[in-house]
Amino acid sequence: MTPDRADMGILAGLRIVELSAFVAAPLGGATLAGLGADVIRVDPPGGGIDIDRWPLHRGRSLYWAGLNQGKRSVTIDMRSEAGQRQVAGLITAPGEGGGIVLTNLPVRGWNSYEALARLRRDLIMVVITGDRAGGTAVDYTVNAAVGFPWLTGPEGYEGPVNHVLPAWDGMTGYLAALAILAADRHRRLHGEGQLVELSLSDVALAVAGHLGLIGEAILDPEPRGRFGNDVYGTFGRDFATRDGRRLMTLALTARQWSSLGAATGLTAEFAAVESRVGADFRKEADRWIHRKALCEILESWAAEHDLAEIREMFEKSGVLWGAYQTPKQLVAEDPRASIANPMFAEVDHMGIGAFLTAGSPLRFGAAQPVPPRPAPVLGEHTDEVLREFGL
Amino acid sequence: MTPDRADMGILAGLRIVELSAFVAAPLGGATLAGLGADVIRVDPPGGGIDIDRWPLHRGRSLYWAGLNQGKRSVTIDMRSEAGQRQVAGLITAPGEGGGIVLTNLPVRGWNSYEALARLRRDLIMVVITGDRAGGTAVDYTVNAAVGFPWLTGPEGYEGPVNHVLPAWDGMTGYLAALAILAADRHRRLHGEGQLVELSLSDVALAVAGHLGLIGEAILDPEPRGRFGNDVYGTFGRDFATRDGRRLMTLALTARQWSSLGAATGLTAEFAAVESRVGADFRKEADRWIHRKALCEILESWAAEHDLAEIREMFEKSGVLWGAYQTPKQLVAEDPRASIANPMFAEVDHMGIGAFLTAGSPLRFGAAQPVPPRPAPVLGEHTDEVLREFGL
């Protein structure tokens, strides 16, 4: 282990072996690595099934580079018994922060919880599956099942609209990382390890429940449909500016509503609607019910102003808003996506080049931030790790 | 504390005071409560700004009911000094699992980290903001900034397409819960508390980085645009069935691709395209590049079969797929969203009624699952908590 890795980050001392592919498990590992844990991803020689996932640059995967930041990479042929013994030895190596494995790949035989727990009694294993029953499912199939594609997209559009952000993978990855810390706490308190399981589909269903969608689907004879970019139950939508940009603005609270009126000079026009329809726009529900009338007024107003003007007016008045940006505009124009944001640094990714790279979004007052790090080159740490653990 | 709360769940013994509204912080708290932590949400009398958020049923918020499951609810007037003293006393009450506060509301003066840490030296405080600099931002404004609305939605559509799922809130909530466990670990090891900060915008930017979008936006002169429901860089899209349903199917791996051919009987037709265009469809990139030709074939095939037939064929052959369901179809047809899934139970929510309610999607082998619980009634535990902590 390189000395700069020790004593850095809030999770220094934890060691996780990751057998993974795609998003959820690698993101869970990258999250822990970004907080100072020693995360060792083990792949077959040549790489796992996600080694070449798009987007690519110079033939290398930016996706893999992003999802494996800060880890060590070991390649071992796990089809051979000798390779299986090495990986089992790595997972179950001694040390109070070790004995932790995170995976979304099939576990059976040599890498089952039972087999590995025979080598280390207090093993912690976190297994992510697609479906709870172990069936294959991915973010996009789970999202289709939960119903969001029928609620997303332009009003009047006929088909389902998939999200592009693999949101369920993201949440599942973070929950898997949380599960490791919960199991580590339990092991410190009670000395025992455990198998922890979670599935993408259960995460999506639980979140749909937390947001009220499952209750609504059961209790409401006609649950909500598709409302375009309107944020359900409140005031919030996109508007086009004179210079062809778009902005999102919301008024979730009475105060934000009054700021929006003040910033745009539309308070009187809004009040005229209010008395015409007999509503009270301090109430969120009334802003939602009468949103069409309100949006028409704001639509005309936005079309008469450039984004830069609006930015100045809105920021002065505490309006809740944001400009839409393409990814190119984000990195070109937004200081939050630049080295002015201490979360970011220019990092050289071997074979890809240097580019703006994020560290952990979590800032711990009592620990050093771990500087943003690139992903390893595949197999970069094989010799180092095998030597370190005497395998 | 009711006796059934003790000794249940992997996080039994942790106590978190939550000062919150909307999604991220309440979801973080609900996640910890779902694992057995004692989470006490403190609101002003009458409720916080999210008490009436839609969807509603019988005039009560299903959203609030979902996001506050399993917590205790205390109402205290925090505008009065006496109220501030009570809440500060609750947050900093002794006990090794206590002294933890989670918030997304403004912290200054009496509830600042400095003020509270004077009352309990090892205080852990996790603060979620909109922007890193403390500015107001919500899921929908952050999403607009990061670029996903320009990548989401029907190909050829002109405007931005918002997600309906507040995905950044979800990820931020889970990360905040993870932060509490990381800080608790640090406190056990080193005896010190700390302030932990995170912002919605940093979470979104970090995830965009992990997924390769930021690197792509910087390095690629023409980064990706909008591809409708096609999953970027692979084979995956929605298809309409004969009976008017939709399904999502993907082939991320060579094996899934061969299963799809076998299940549909289209192997030869796919091979004909393969030799005509000179591609190798075992390769993900080739399936992506030639997806239009492949999708046309599958489109015709799907249009000749009902969903039930396809389900039978696909499940037999290990195809990676899922049916699109509206939320109503989800709760009516999908056994994963029923009490056949042990994550769920029929739970009576006071004033709303009984409906299918999820517990934690995490299953810990070494701890009891906490049964799904309703949210408290606002203020339900005020007297109980004030008495318990001698406030």
mmCIF file of N, CA, C and O in Angstrom, chain A residues 163-227:
data_model
loop_
_atom_site.group_PDB
_atom_site.id
_atom_site.type_symbol
_atom_site.label_atom_id
_atom_site.label_comp_id
_atom_site.label_asym_id
_atom_site.label_seq_id
_atom_site.Cartn_x
_atom_site.Cartn_y
_atom_site.Cartn_z
ATOM 1 N N HIS A 163 -35.649 7.461 -18.372
ATOM 2 C CA HIS A 163 -34.616 8.380 -17.918
ATOM 3 C C HIS A 163 -33.271 7.959 -18.534
ATOM 4 O O HIS A 163 -33.081 6.800 -18.881
ATOM 5 N N VAL A 164 -32.398 8.930 -18.701
ATOM 6 C CA VAL A 164 -31.058 8.641 -19.216
ATOM 7 C C VAL A 164 -30.101 8.442 -18.036
ATOM 8 O O VAL A 164 -29.226 7.586 -18.060
ATOM 9 N N LEU A 165 -30.298 9.239 -17.019
ATOM 10 C CA LEU A 165 -29.556 9.049 -15.772
ATOM 11 C C LEU A 165 -29.971 7.723 -15.144
ATOM 12 O O LEU A 165 -31.147 7.536 -14.834
ATOM 13 N N PRO A 166 -29.054 6.794 -14.916
ATOM 14 C CA PRO A 166 -29.439 5.534 -14.253
ATOM 15 C C PRO A 166 -29.627 5.754 -12.756
ATOM 16 O O PRO A 166 -28.785 5.394 -11.935
ATOM 17 N N ALA A 167 -30.759 6.352 -12.440
ATOM 18 C CA ALA A 167 -30.999 6.840 -11.081
ATOM 19 C C ALA A 167 -31.079 5.712 -10.053
ATOM 20 O O ALA A 167 -30.605 5.857 -8.921
ATOM 21 N N TRP A 168 -31.685 4.603 -10.450
ATOM 22 C CA TRP A 168 -31.810 3.484 -9.488
ATOM 23 C C TRP A 168 -30.463 2.856 -9.208
ATOM 24 O O TRP A 168 -30.191 2.412 -8.091
ATOM 25 N N ASP A 169 -29.614 2.785 -10.231
ATOM 26 C CA ASP A 169 -28.241 2.325 -10.009
ATOM 27 C C ASP A 169 -27.535 3.227 -9.004
ATOM 28 O O ASP A 169 -26.822 2.752 -8.120
ATOM 29 N N GLY A 170 -27.698 4.541 -9.181
ATOM 30 C CA GLY A 170 -27.042 5.476 -8.278
ATOM 31 C C GLY A 170 -27.490 5.268 -6.840
ATOM 32 O O GLY A 170 -26.670 5.147 -5.922
ATOM 33 N N MET A 171 -28.788 5.217 -6.655
ATOM 34 C CA MET A 171 -29.297 5.042 -5.281
ATOM 35 C C MET A 171 -28.877 3.702 -4.697
ATOM 36 O O MET A 171 -28.526 3.597 -3.527
ATOM 37 N N THR A 172 -28.908 2.658 -5.539
ATOM 38 C CA THR A 172 -28.528 1.326 -5.061
ATOM 39 C C THR A 172 -27.048 1.292 -4.681
ATOM 40 O O THR A 172 -26.672 0.692 -3.670
ATOM 41 N N GLY A 173 -26.225 1.942 -5.466
ATOM 42 C CA GLY A 173 -24.796 1.995 -5.152
ATOM 43 C C GLY A 173 -24.537 2.678 -3.818
ATOM 44 O O GLY A 173 -23.752 2.196 -2.995
ATOM 45 N N TYR A 174 -25.198 3.793 -3.609
ATOM 46 C CA TYR A 174 -25.014 4.503 -2.344
ATOM 47 C C TYR A 174 -25.545 3.692 -1.158
ATOM 48 O O TYR A 174 -24.945 3.667 -0.087
ATOM 49 N N LEU A 175 -26.691 3.014 -1.371
ATOM 50 C CA LEU A 175 -27.230 2.174 -0.295
ATOM 51 C C LEU A 175 -26.308 1.003 0.010
ATOM 52 O O LEU A 175 -26.163 0.599 1.168
ATOM 53 N N ALA A 176 -25.687 0.447 -1.022
ATOM 54 C CA ALA A 176 -24.757 -0.666 -0.800
ATOM 55 C C ALA A 176 -23.560 -0.193 0.027
ATOM 56 O O ALA A 176 -23.085 -0.898 0.922
ATOM 57 N N ALA A 177 -23.080 1.016 -0.265
ATOM 58 C CA ALA A 177 -21.968 1.571 0.518
ATOM 59 C C ALA A 177 -22.409 1.811 1.964
ATOM 60 O O ALA A 177 -21.675 1.522 2.914
ATOM 61 N N LEU A 178 -23.610 2.319 2.121
ATOM 62 C CA LEU A 178 -24.173 2.518 3.462
ATOM 63 C C LEU A 178 -24.274 1.177 4.204
ATOM 64 O O LEU A 178 -23.973 1.091 5.398
ATOM 65 N N ALA A 179 -24.679 0.135 3.469
ATOM 66 C CA ALA A 179 -24.829 -1.190 4.077
ATOM 67 C C ALA A 179 -23.495 -1.690 4.626
ATOM 68 O O ALA A 179 -23.445 -2.317 5.691
ATOM 69 N N ILE A 180 -22.417 -1.402 3.917
ATOM 70 C CA ILE A 180 -21.095 -1.824 4.395
ATOM 71 C C ILE A 180 -20.778 -1.132 5.719
ATOM 72 O O ILE A 180 -20.287 -1.765 6.665
ATOM 73 N N LEU A 181 -21.080 0.142 5.814
ATOM 74 C CA LEU A 181 -20.790 0.859 7.063
ATOM 75 C C LEU A 181 -21.684 0.379 8.202
ATOM 76 O O LEU A 181 -21.240 0.288 9.357
ATOM 77 N N ALA A 182 -22.935 0.061 7.887
ATOM 78 C CA ALA A 182 -23.835 -0.456 8.935
ATOM 79 C C ALA A 182 -23.342 -1.818 9.426
ATOM 80 O O ALA A 182 -23.355 -2.103 10.629
ATOM 81 N N ALA A 183 -22.883 -2.660 8.500
ATOM 82 C CA ALA A 183 -22.393 -3.986 8.890
ATOM 83 C C ALA A 183 -21.056 -3.880 9.625
ATOM 84 O O ALA A 183 -20.776 -4.667 10.538
ATOM 85 N N ASP A 184 -20.242 -2.910 9.250
ATOM 86 C CA ASP A 184 -18.968 -2.691 9.947
ATOM 87 C C ASP A 184 -19.232 -2.234 11.386
ATOM 88 O O ASP A 184 -18.560 -2.674 12.331
ATOM 89 N N ARG A 185 -20.237 -1.365 11.555
ATOM 90 C CA ARG A 185 -20.625 -0.934 12.912
ATOM 91 C C ARG A 185 -21.067 -2.137 13.751
ATOM 92 O O ARG A 185 -20.639 -2.311 14.898
ATOM 93 N N HIS A 186 -21.894 -2.979 13.138
ATOM 94 C CA HIS A 186 -22.375 -4.170 13.842
ATOM 95 C C HIS A 186 -21.208 -5.084 14.221
ATOM 96 O O HIS A 186 -21.166 -5.626 15.325
ATOM 97 N N ARG A 187 -20.253 -5.224 13.322
ATOM 98 C CA ARG A 187 -19.106 -6.091 13.604
ATOM 99 C C ARG A 187 -18.261 -5.539 14.737
ATOM 100 O O ARG A 187 -17.772 -6.291 15.582
ATOM 101 N N ARG A 188 -18.091 -4.210 14.768
ATOM 102 C CA ARG A 188 -17.343 -3.609 15.882
ATOM 103 C C ARG A 188 -18.047 -3.829 17.212
ATOM 104 O O ARG A 188 -17.409 -4.052 18.240
ATOM 105 N N LEU A 189 -19.390 -3.729 17.175
ATOM 106 C CA LEU A 189 -20.153 -3.839 18.426
ATOM 107 C C LEU A 189 -20.304 -5.282 18.878
ATOM 108 O O LEU A 189 -20.285 -5.566 20.075
ATOM 109 N N HIS A 190 -20.470 -6.208 17.931
ATOM 110 C CA HIS A 190 -20.856 -7.567 18.298
ATOM 111 C C HIS A 190 -19.899 -8.633 17.791
ATOM 112 O O HIS A 190 -20.111 -9.819 18.054
ATOM 113 N N GLY A 191 -18.894 -8.237 17.016
ATOM 114 C CA GLY A 191 -17.887 -9.208 16.580
ATOM 115 C C GLY A 191 -18.306 -10.130 15.461
ATOM 116 O O GLY A 191 -17.542 -11.002 15.066
ATOM 117 N N GLU A 192 -19.500 -9.948 14.927
ATOM 118 C CA GLU A 192 -19.924 -10.890 13.887
ATOM 119 C C GLU A 192 -20.085 -10.227 12.525
ATOM 120 O O GLU A 192 -20.452 -9.067 12.423
ATOM 121 N N GLY A 193 -19.787 -10.990 11.488
ATOM 122 C CA GLY A 193 -20.011 -10.532 10.119
ATOM 123 C C GLY A 193 -21.391 -10.914 9.656
ATOM 124 O O GLY A 193 -22.226 -11.373 10.438
ATOM 125 N N GLN A 194 -21.660 -10.717 8.375
ATOM 126 C CA GLN A 194 -22.979 -11.075 7.860
ATOM 127 C C GLN A 194 -23.035 -10.901 6.346
ATOM 128 O O GLN A 194 -22.221 -10.199 5.753
ATOM 129 N N LEU A 195 -24.063 -11.544 5.791
ATOM 130 C CA LEU A 195 -24.434 -11.337 4.391
ATOM 131 C C LEU A 195 -25.510 -10.256 4.341
ATOM 132 O O LEU A 195 -26.478 -10.321 5.098
ATOM 133 N N VAL A 196 -25.307 -9.258 3.482
ATOM 134 C CA VAL A 196 -26.311 -8.210 3.279
ATOM 135 C C VAL A 196 -26.748 -8.271 1.824
ATOM 136 O O VAL A 196 -25.901 -8.323 0.925
ATOM 137 N N GLU A 197 -28.041 -8.280 1.604
ATOM 138 C CA GLU A 197 -28.547 -8.349 0.229
ATOM 139 C C GLU A 197 -29.463 -7.182 -0.065
ATOM 140 O O GLU A 197 -30.203 -6.717 0.813
ATOM 141 N N LEU A 198 -29.401 -6.716 -1.298
ATOM 142 C CA LEU A 198 -30.354 -5.714 -1.756
ATOM 143 C C LEU A 198 -30.524 -5.888 -3.257
ATOM 144 O O LEU A 198 -29.639 -6.406 -3.938
ATOM 145 N N SER A 199 -31.658 -5.467 -3.764
ATOM 146 C CA SER A 199 -31.890 -5.563 -5.206
ATOM 147 C C SER A 199 -32.288 -4.203 -5.741
ATOM 148 O O SER A 199 -32.926 -3.406 -5.055
ATOM 149 N N LEU A 200 -31.898 -3.970 -6.983
ATOM 150 C CA LEU A 200 -32.315 -2.761 -7.700
ATOM 151 C C LEU A 200 -33.823 -2.584 -7.644
ATOM 152 O O LEU A 200 -34.320 -1.476 -7.430
ATOM 153 N N SER A 201 -34.569 -3.671 -7.860
ATOM 154 C CA SER A 201 -36.029 -3.514 -7.937
ATOM 155 C C SER A 201 -36.598 -3.153 -6.576
ATOM 156 O O SER A 201 -37.495 -2.319 -6.491
ATOM 157 N N ASP A 202 -36.066 -3.719 -5.501
ATOM 158 C CA ASP A 202 -36.559 -3.337 -4.176
ATOM 159 C C ASP A 202 -36.219 -1.878 -3.855
ATOM 160 O O ASP A 202 -37.014 -1.177 -3.227
ATOM 161 N N VAL A 203 -35.038 -1.422 -4.256
ATOM 162 C CA VAL A 203 -34.689 -0.017 -4.008
ATOM 163 C C VAL A 203 -35.679 0.894 -4.730
ATOM 164 O O VAL A 203 -36.216 1.841 -4.147
ATOM 165 N N ALA A 204 -35.961 0.582 -5.993
ATOM 166 C CA ALA A 204 -36.886 1.426 -6.762
ATOM 167 C C ALA A 204 -38.275 1.407 -6.135
ATOM 168 O O ALA A 204 -38.934 2.450 -6.023
ATOM 169 N N LEU A 205 -38.721 0.239 -5.716
ATOM 170 C CA LEU A 205 -40.055 0.141 -5.119
ATOM 171 C C LEU A 205 -40.113 0.876 -3.781
ATOM 172 O O LEU A 205 -41.099 1.559 -3.478
ATOM 173 N N ALA A 206 -39.064 0.766 -2.994
ATOM 174 C CA ALA A 206 -39.051 1.454 -1.695
ATOM 175 C C ALA A 206 -39.076 2.965 -1.895
ATOM 176 O O ALA A 206 -39.808 3.684 -1.208
ATOM 177 N N VAL A 207 -38.301 3.452 -2.867
ATOM 178 C CA VAL A 207 -38.275 4.900 -3.106
ATOM 179 C C VAL A 207 -39.625 5.375 -3.667
ATOM 180 O O VAL A 207 -40.144 6.417 -3.261
ATOM 181 N N ALA A 208 -40.202 4.591 -4.574
ATOM 182 C CA ALA A 208 -41.537 4.938 -5.089
ATOM 183 C C ALA A 208 -42.527 5.030 -3.920
ATOM 184 O O ALA A 208 -43.392 5.905 -3.889
ATOM 185 N N GLY A 209 -42.371 4.145 -2.951
ATOM 186 C CA GLY A 209 -43.216 4.214 -1.760
ATOM 187 C C GLY A 209 -42.949 5.459 -0.941
ATOM 188 O O GLY A 209 -43.877 6.167 -0.537
ATOM 189 N N HIS A 210 -41.689 5.770 -0.698
ATOM 190 C CA HIS A 210 -41.345 6.964 0.086
ATOM 191 C C HIS A 210 -41.909 8.229 -0.557
ATOM 192 O O HIS A 210 -42.280 9.179 0.127
ATOM 193 N N LEU A 211 -41.939 8.262 -1.890
ATOM 194 C CA LEU A 211 -42.423 9.462 -2.581
ATOM 195 C C LEU A 211 -43.943 9.504 -2.703
ATOM 196 O O LEU A 211 -44.502 10.439 -3.283
ATOM 197 N N GLY A 212 -44.613 8.487 -2.183
ATOM 198 C CA GLY A 212 -46.079 8.490 -2.177
ATOM 199 C C GLY A 212 -46.705 7.883 -3.421
ATOM 200 O O GLY A 212 -47.934 7.829 -3.523
ATOM 201 N N LEU A 213 -45.887 7.403 -4.359
ATOM 202 C CA LEU A 213 -46.458 6.912 -5.620
ATOM 203 C C LEU A 213 -47.210 5.599 -5.481
ATOM 204 O O LEU A 213 -48.179 5.370 -6.201
ATOM 205 N N ILE A 214 -46.730 4.740 -4.577
ATOM 206 C CA ILE A 214 -47.406 3.456 -4.426
ATOM 207 C C ILE A 214 -48.739 3.663 -3.711
ATOM 208 O O ILE A 214 -49.777 3.140 -4.133
ATOM 209 N N GLY A 215 -48.729 4.476 -2.675
ATOM 210 C CA GLY A 215 -49.985 4.799 -1.992
ATOM 211 C C GLY A 215 -50.978 5.438 -2.944
ATOM 212 O O GLY A 215 -52.160 5.076 -2.975
ATOM 213 N N GLU A 216 -50.498 6.355 -3.741
ATOM 214 C CA GLU A 216 -51.356 7.033 -4.719
ATOM 215 C C GLU A 216 -51.944 6.034 -5.722
ATOM 216 O O GLU A 216 -53.146 6.089 -6.037
ATOM 217 N N ALA A 217 -51.111 5.115 -6.199
ATOM 218 C CA ALA A 217 -51.581 4.146 -7.197
ATOM 219 C C ALA A 217 -52.647 3.227 -6.615
ATOM 220 O O ALA A 217 -53.550 2.780 -7.331
ATOM 221 N N ILE A 218 -52.532 2.947 -5.319
ATOM 222 C CA ILE A 218 -53.499 2.055 -4.685
ATOM 223 C C ILE A 218 -54.776 2.803 -4.290
ATOM 224 O O ILE A 218 -55.884 2.328 -4.513
ATOM 225 N N LEU A 219 -54.613 3.986 -3.717
ATOM 226 C CA LEU A 219 -55.754 4.661 -3.088
ATOM 227 C C LEU A 219 -56.527 5.551 -4.044
ATOM 228 O O LEU A 219 -57.712 5.805 -3.843
ATOM 229 N N ASP A 220 -55.853 6.061 -5.060
ATOM 230 C CA ASP A 220 -56.485 7.042 -5.933
ATOM 231 C C ASP A 220 -57.051 6.321 -7.156
ATOM 232 O O ASP A 220 -56.316 5.660 -7.874
ATOM 233 N N PRO A 221 -58.350 6.438 -7.417
ATOM 234 C CA PRO A 221 -58.900 5.758 -8.591
ATOM 235 C C PRO A 221 -58.272 6.249 -9.900
ATOM 236 O O PRO A 221 -58.182 5.497 -10.860
ATOM 237 N N GLU A 222 -57.840 7.493 -9.923
ATOM 238 C CA GLU A 222 -57.149 8.006 -11.118
ATOM 239 C C GLU A 222 -55.854 8.697 -10.732
ATOM 240 O O GLU A 222 -55.808 9.919 -10.661
ATOM 241 N N PRO A 223 -54.821 7.919 -10.500
ATOM 242 C CA PRO A 223 -53.555 8.549 -10.092
ATOM 243 C C PRO A 223 -53.006 9.438 -11.205
ATOM 244 O O PRO A 223 -53.435 9.335 -12.346
ATOM 245 N N ARG A 224 -52.076 10.274 -10.827
ATOM 246 C CA ARG A 224 -51.547 11.270 -11.765
ATOM 247 C C ARG A 224 -51.068 10.666 -13.087
ATOM 248 O O ARG A 224 -50.621 9.528 -13.138
ATOM 249 N N GLY A 225 -51.118 11.469 -14.121
ATOM 250 C CA GLY A 225 -50.545 11.075 -15.402
ATOM 251 C C GLY A 225 -49.266 11.850 -15.649
ATOM 252 O O GLY A 225 -48.438 12.031 -14.752
ATOM 253 N N ARG A 226 -49.144 12.327 -16.878
ATOM 254 C CA ARG A 226 -47.919 12.975 -17.315
ATOM 255 C C ARG A 226 -48.169 14.478 -17.388
ATOM 256 O O ARG A 226 -49.128 14.922 -18.014
ATOM 257 N N PHE A 227 -47.304 15.240 -16.771
ATOM 258 C CA PHE A 227 -47.485 16.690 -16.719
ATOM 259 C C PHE A 227 -46.311 17.444 -17.338
ATOM 260 O O PHE A 227 -46.018 18.573 -16.936
#
